[in-house]
Amino acid sequence: MSTFRKTILITGGAGFIGSHVVRLFVRNHPDYLVVNLDALTYAGNLENLKDVEDAPNYLFVKENLLNAEGLDRVMETHRPDGIIHLAAESHVDRSISSPLDFVYTNVIGTVNLLNAAKKCWDGQFDGKRFYHVSTDEVYGTLGATGLFTEETPYDPHSPYSASKAASDHFVRAYGDTYGLPFVLSNCSNNYGPHHFPEKLIPLMINNVLKGKPLPVYGDGKYTRDWLFVKDHALAIDLIYHKGATGATYNIGGFNEWQNIDLVRLLCRLMDQKTGRPEGSSEELITYVKDRPGHDLRYAIDATKLKSELGWTPTVTFEEGLSQTIDWYLENGAWLEHVTSGAYQDYYAQQYV
Ligand code: NAD
Ligand code: DAU
């Protein structure tokens, strides 16, 4: 008999956002058993969870979403009250070179998890919840004005966003068809500690440290809406506990930046924090060929989350970026570990 009040299964907990969600749940909910299910792909790293790995309410299970029998076993063993599903292939550029990997994990993997939940819960849905973590990229792109709301029609353009859109549709379909109690959120671009350096912000920090070119796609005028990862984790905790069943919540920081302005800001902060001569990091900026199908602008209207559940970001962009850079400067070993081996092959293919 478990001594814990609840068991929560978190998928993708060894990844960037997942590790922040796991840490938050392990620390904020000592009466929950937190089971982290992750296949440990190139993006999954148990080093991200060193500080909670010995906690009495934390368990790690290495399993792949593509192993349906394995998922059934995990569900049967732990009989979780809730699932927070973050595991995914998450990088747009990789989805352009290997779209099928995204179909397998994001679409088939999500359907496997839905089936495992449905089978284990077997119509006894009282107190159960399937929380699907998704992205604002499913809405496609905005022009110069406007914001994505929860009612914006889906219009994905990359294999990544198409696979996430499909997974969102499957989650809602399982709600409509089988009564599976779900909640869903679509978030804007996250940044913060433990972010894999194939994504814009950590890639630029890493390249400044290595004195390598800073590759800006196209004209650099693409716009993203940046949110500190710990504020996303707090939103997930709130939505998991207080969100309405069957509802969707947009999460974003009301914090739009054109890529080139953001890279210049990062360069200035890196010069200040590392004692490099002012302006020297900016000299590394190099315009490179554009991403095919590149969405011009993402911007989230998070009014529903604010007004219905009272969420607001706790960290300003200045504080968040500063904390993020400090974390990378203090965690050179983490950066070295994740940028050795397969990372070098990926980088050579993507940028040369
Ligand atoms: P990430 O790539 O850093 O981590 C993904 C994790 O999933 C890794 O630990 C990996 O090992 C695991 N995983 C991948 N394939 C798996 C499989 N087949 N079986 C089991 N585990 C597998 O991703 P992230 O940036 O932390 O994103 C997490 C979730 O949040 C994703 O669903 C993503 O679509 C969504 N999201 C991300 C952002 C962002 O800015 N990063 C924004 C909005 C939404
Ligand atoms: O909007 C949410 C999404 O944000 C998440 O769903 C994805 O999982 C996450 O990866 C992120 O997607 P983006 O494609 O917006 O993030 P990325 O960091 O890859 O790129 C951000 C912007 O920077 C984008 O306009 C492309 C550009 N870019 C990116 C890289 C890696 C560059 O100009 N140069 C680069 O080297």
mmCIF file of C-alpha atoms in Angstrom, residues 32-230:
data_model
loop_
_atom_site.group_PDB
_atom_site.id
_atom_site.type_symbol
_atom_site.label_atom_id
_atom_site.label_comp_id
_atom_site.label_asym_id
_atom_site.label_seq_id
_atom_site.Cartn_x
_atom_site.Cartn_y
_atom_site.Cartn_z
ATOM 1 C CA TYR A 32 2.731 12.765 -4.276
ATOM 2 C CA LEU A 33 4.851 10.011 -5.756
ATOM 3 C CA VAL A 34 6.350 11.472 -8.941
ATOM 4 C CA VAL A 35 7.177 8.836 -11.559
ATOM 5 C CA ASN A 36 9.327 10.178 -14.386
ATOM 6 C CA LEU A 37 9.021 8.137 -17.586
ATOM 7 C CA ASP A 38 11.613 8.955 -20.227
ATOM 8 C CA ALA A 39 13.389 7.098 -23.030
ATOM 9 C CA LEU A 40 16.542 9.223 -22.553
ATOM 10 C CA THR A 41 16.959 10.267 -26.179
ATOM 11 C CA TYR A 42 19.720 12.743 -27.067
ATOM 12 C CA ALA A 43 17.510 15.409 -25.407
ATOM 13 C CA GLY A 44 16.923 13.519 -22.163
ATOM 14 C CA ASN A 45 19.545 13.801 -19.462
ATOM 15 C CA LEU A 46 19.286 12.551 -15.897
ATOM 16 C CA GLU A 47 21.968 15.073 -14.909
ATOM 17 C CA ASN A 48 19.104 17.591 -15.120
ATOM 18 C CA LEU A 49 17.587 15.970 -12.025
ATOM 19 C CA LYS A 50 20.661 15.329 -9.856
ATOM 20 C CA ASP A 51 19.247 17.471 -7.042
ATOM 21 C CA VAL A 52 16.038 15.436 -6.677
ATOM 22 C CA GLU A 53 17.105 11.935 -7.710
ATOM 23 C CA ASP A 54 17.344 10.736 -4.082
ATOM 24 C CA ALA A 55 14.069 12.283 -2.957
ATOM 25 C CA PRO A 56 11.782 9.669 -1.340
ATOM 26 C CA ASN A 57 8.850 10.708 -3.562
ATOM 27 C CA TYR A 58 10.715 10.408 -6.893
ATOM 28 C CA LEU A 59 11.112 7.424 -9.210
ATOM 29 C CA PHE A 60 12.643 7.168 -12.673
ATOM 30 C CA VAL A 61 11.473 4.626 -15.236
ATOM 31 C CA LYS A 62 13.316 4.284 -18.537
ATOM 32 C CA GLU A 63 10.647 3.516 -21.125
ATOM 33 C CA ASN A 64 9.839 4.512 -24.679
ATOM 34 C CA LEU A 65 6.423 5.825 -25.718
ATOM 35 C CA LEU A 66 6.659 3.537 -28.728
ATOM 36 C CA ASN A 67 6.604 0.440 -26.506
ATOM 37 C CA ALA A 68 2.864 0.089 -25.890
ATOM 38 C CA GLU A 69 3.293 -3.008 -23.702
ATOM 39 C CA GLY A 70 5.916 -1.211 -21.643
ATOM 40 C CA LEU A 71 3.521 1.689 -21.090
ATOM 41 C CA ASP A 72 0.807 -0.742 -19.965
ATOM 42 C CA ARG A 73 3.261 -2.264 -17.494
ATOM 43 C CA VAL A 74 4.195 1.147 -16.056
ATOM 44 C CA MET A 75 0.529 2.112 -15.723
ATOM 45 C CA GLU A 76 -0.354 -1.224 -14.098
ATOM 46 C CA THR A 77 2.586 -1.042 -11.676
ATOM 47 C CA HIS A 78 2.075 2.526 -10.517
ATOM 48 C CA ARG A 79 -1.638 3.123 -11.251
ATOM 49 C CA PRO A 80 -1.148 6.902 -11.464
ATOM 50 C CA ASP A 81 -3.966 9.298 -10.642
ATOM 51 C CA GLY A 82 -2.678 11.738 -13.222
ATOM 52 C CA ILE A 83 -0.411 11.905 -16.237
ATOM 53 C CA ILE A 84 1.464 15.015 -17.343
ATOM 54 C CA HIS A 85 2.651 14.279 -20.860
ATOM 55 C CA LEU A 86 5.682 16.256 -22.018
ATOM 56 C CA ALA A 87 7.782 13.627 -23.814
ATOM 57 C CA ALA A 88 8.201 14.600 -27.441
ATOM 58 C CA GLU A 89 10.624 15.254 -30.223
ATOM 59 C CA SER A 90 10.762 19.024 -29.808
ATOM 60 C CA HIS A 91 13.195 20.611 -32.267
ATOM 61 C CA VAL A 92 11.781 22.137 -35.470
ATOM 62 C CA ASP A 93 15.042 21.843 -37.433
ATOM 63 C CA ARG A 94 15.338 18.126 -36.659
ATOM 64 C CA SER A 95 11.713 17.666 -37.763
ATOM 65 C CA ILE A 96 12.655 19.080 -41.159
ATOM 66 C CA SER A 97 15.450 16.537 -41.652
ATOM 67 C CA SER A 98 13.708 13.563 -39.926
ATOM 68 C CA PRO A 99 9.919 14.058 -39.972
ATOM 69 C CA LEU A 100 9.065 10.408 -39.283
ATOM 70 C CA ASP A 101 10.750 10.474 -35.867
ATOM 71 C CA PHE A 102 8.202 13.170 -34.977
ATOM 72 C CA VAL A 103 5.267 11.131 -36.261
ATOM 73 C CA TYR A 104 6.437 8.132 -34.219
ATOM 74 C CA THR A 105 7.042 9.819 -30.891
ATOM 75 C CA ASN A 106 4.630 12.761 -30.970
ATOM 76 C CA VAL A 107 1.667 11.107 -32.684
ATOM 77 C CA ILE A 108 1.958 7.336 -32.206
ATOM 78 C CA GLY A 109 3.680 7.736 -28.832
ATOM 79 C CA THR A 110 0.878 9.985 -27.581
ATOM 80 C CA VAL A 111 -1.801 7.577 -28.834
ATOM 81 C CA ASN A 112 0.025 4.698 -27.102
ATOM 82 C CA LEU A 113 -0.017 6.686 -23.856
ATOM 83 C CA LEU A 114 -3.707 7.562 -24.274
ATOM 84 C CA ASN A 115 -4.468 3.860 -24.826
ATOM 85 C CA ALA A 116 -2.464 2.864 -21.758
ATOM 86 C CA ALA A 117 -4.324 5.439 -19.625
ATOM 87 C CA LYS A 118 -7.703 4.368 -20.991
ATOM 88 C CA LYS A 119 -6.929 0.695 -20.368
ATOM 89 C CA CYS A 120 -5.612 1.219 -16.833
ATOM 90 C CA TRP A 121 -8.353 3.605 -15.739
ATOM 91 C CA ASP A 122 -10.972 1.430 -17.466
ATOM 92 C CA GLY A 123 -13.796 3.982 -17.331
ATOM 93 C CA GLN A 124 -13.111 4.776 -13.624
ATOM 94 C CA PHE A 125 -12.205 8.380 -14.394
ATOM 95 C CA ASP A 126 -13.067 9.914 -11.038
ATOM 96 C CA GLY A 127 -10.045 11.896 -9.803
ATOM 97 C CA LYS A 128 -8.072 11.034 -12.945
ATOM 98 C CA ARG A 129 -6.491 13.522 -15.338
ATOM 99 C CA PHE A 130 -4.497 13.336 -18.586
ATOM 100 C CA TYR A 131 -2.625 16.623 -19.048
ATOM 101 C CA HIS A 132 -1.184 17.081 -22.539
ATOM 102 C CA VAL A 133 1.556 19.717 -22.843
ATOM 103 C CA SER A 134 1.586 21.325 -26.267
ATOM 104 C CA THR A 135 2.906 24.291 -28.163
ATOM 105 C CA ASP A 136 1.733 27.557 -29.691
ATOM 106 C CA GLU A 137 3.259 26.387 -33.002
ATOM 107 C CA VAL A 138 0.062 24.426 -33.757
ATOM 108 C CA TYR A 139 -1.626 27.775 -34.513
ATOM 109 C CA GLY A 140 0.776 28.506 -37.389
ATOM 110 C CA THR A 141 2.082 32.000 -37.840
ATOM 111 C CA LEU A 142 0.895 35.531 -37.115
ATOM 112 C CA GLY A 143 1.436 38.600 -39.280
ATOM 113 C CA ALA A 144 2.660 41.832 -37.727
ATOM 114 C CA THR A 145 -0.325 42.115 -35.376
ATOM 115 C CA GLY A 146 -2.695 39.924 -33.357
ATOM 116 C CA LEU A 147 -2.222 37.189 -30.768
ATOM 117 C CA PHE A 148 -2.968 33.451 -30.620
ATOM 118 C CA THR A 149 -6.030 32.756 -28.473
ATOM 119 C CA GLU A 150 -7.457 29.369 -27.514
ATOM 120 C CA GLU A 151 -9.914 29.800 -30.431
ATOM 121 C CA THR A 152 -7.270 30.385 -33.124
ATOM 122 C CA PRO A 153 -7.686 27.640 -35.769
ATOM 123 C CA TYR A 154 -4.857 25.133 -36.097
ATOM 124 C CA ASP A 155 -2.540 25.787 -39.065
ATOM 125 C CA PRO A 156 0.793 24.015 -38.470
ATOM 126 C CA HIS A 157 3.644 24.484 -40.965
ATOM 127 C CA SER A 158 6.547 22.334 -39.821
ATOM 128 C CA PRO A 159 6.586 18.556 -39.386
ATOM 129 C CA TYR A 160 7.112 19.258 -35.649
ATOM 130 C CA SER A 161 4.056 21.489 -35.304
ATOM 131 C CA ALA A 162 1.980 19.176 -37.532
ATOM 132 C CA SER A 163 2.861 16.248 -35.252
ATOM 133 C CA LYS A 164 2.018 18.250 -32.117
ATOM 134 C CA ALA A 165 -1.281 19.385 -33.691
ATOM 135 C CA ALA A 166 -2.134 15.748 -34.475
ATOM 136 C CA SER A 167 -1.350 14.757 -30.884
ATOM 137 C CA ASP A 168 -3.604 17.551 -29.561
ATOM 138 C CA HIS A 169 -6.437 16.319 -31.802
ATOM 139 C CA PHE A 170 -6.000 12.746 -30.535
ATOM 140 C CA VAL A 171 -6.156 13.884 -26.903
ATOM 141 C CA ARG A 172 -9.389 15.795 -27.525
ATOM 142 C CA ALA A 173 -10.778 12.872 -29.554
ATOM 143 C CA TYR A 174 -10.147 10.502 -26.610
ATOM 144 C CA GLY A 175 -12.026 12.985 -24.406
ATOM 145 C CA ASP A 176 -14.996 13.153 -26.788
ATOM 146 C CA THR A 177 -15.061 9.455 -27.690
ATOM 147 C CA TYR A 178 -14.114 7.648 -24.486
ATOM 148 C CA GLY A 179 -14.719 10.333 -21.859
ATOM 149 C CA LEU A 180 -11.000 10.457 -20.961
ATOM 150 C CA PRO A 181 -10.643 13.468 -18.631
ATOM 151 C CA PHE A 182 -8.003 15.654 -20.225
ATOM 152 C CA VAL A 183 -6.659 19.176 -20.013
ATOM 153 C CA LEU A 184 -4.346 20.755 -22.566
ATOM 154 C CA SER A 185 -2.039 23.769 -22.727
ATOM 155 C CA ASN A 186 -0.249 25.477 -25.592
ATOM 156 C CA CYS A 187 2.833 27.420 -24.561
ATOM 157 C CA SER A 188 5.180 29.837 -26.277
ATOM 158 C CA ASN A 189 9.006 29.569 -26.445
ATOM 159 C CA ASN A 190 10.639 28.619 -23.157
ATOM 160 C CA TYR A 191 14.159 29.499 -22.050
ATOM 161 C CA GLY A 192 16.191 28.835 -18.906
ATOM 162 C CA PRO A 193 18.681 26.423 -17.306
ATOM 163 C CA HIS A 194 19.073 22.903 -18.803
ATOM 164 C CA HIS A 195 17.932 24.049 -22.276
ATOM 165 C CA PHE A 196 19.603 21.857 -24.912
ATOM 166 C CA PRO A 197 22.012 23.982 -26.996
ATOM 167 C CA GLU A 198 20.375 23.248 -30.340
ATOM 168 C CA LYS A 199 17.703 25.857 -29.521
ATOM 169 C CA LEU A 200 18.325 29.556 -30.108
ATOM 170 C CA ILE A 201 19.225 30.963 -26.675
ATOM 171 C CA PRO A 202 21.510 28.193 -25.331
ATOM 172 C CA LEU A 203 23.094 27.746 -28.775
ATOM 173 C CA MET A 204 24.049 31.431 -28.840
ATOM 174 C CA ILE A 205 25.411 31.321 -25.265
ATOM 175 C CA ASN A 206 27.461 28.209 -26.060
ATOM 176 C CA ASN A 207 28.807 29.681 -29.305
ATOM 177 C CA VAL A 208 29.854 32.951 -27.645
ATOM 178 C CA LEU A 209 31.723 30.898 -25.027
ATOM 179 C CA LYS A 210 33.442 28.902 -27.784
ATOM 180 C CA GLY A 211 34.069 31.967 -29.994
ATOM 181 C CA LYS A 212 32.027 30.356 -32.796
ATOM 182 C CA PRO A 213 29.762 32.184 -35.320
ATOM 183 C CA LEU A 214 26.253 33.020 -34.088
ATOM 184 C CA PRO A 215 23.989 31.687 -36.870
ATOM 185 C CA VAL A 216 20.925 33.885 -37.372
ATOM 186 C CA TYR A 217 18.408 32.424 -39.823
ATOM 187 C CA GLY A 218 17.263 34.600 -42.763
ATOM 188 C CA ASP A 219 17.021 38.307 -41.947
ATOM 189 C CA GLY A 220 16.654 37.719 -38.189
ATOM 190 C CA LYS A 221 13.283 39.495 -38.117
ATOM 191 C CA TYR A 222 11.338 36.411 -36.962
ATOM 192 C CA THR A 223 9.557 36.993 -33.673
ATOM 193 C CA ARG A 224 9.088 34.677 -30.699
ATOM 194 C CA ASP A 225 7.343 35.184 -27.336
ATOM 195 C CA TRP A 226 9.730 34.062 -24.570
ATOM 196 C CA LEU A 227 8.755 32.612 -21.189
ATOM 197 C CA PHE A 228 11.057 31.547 -18.339
ATOM 198 C CA VAL A 229 10.809 27.769 -18.002
ATOM 199 C CA LYS A 230 10.084 27.900 -14.245
#
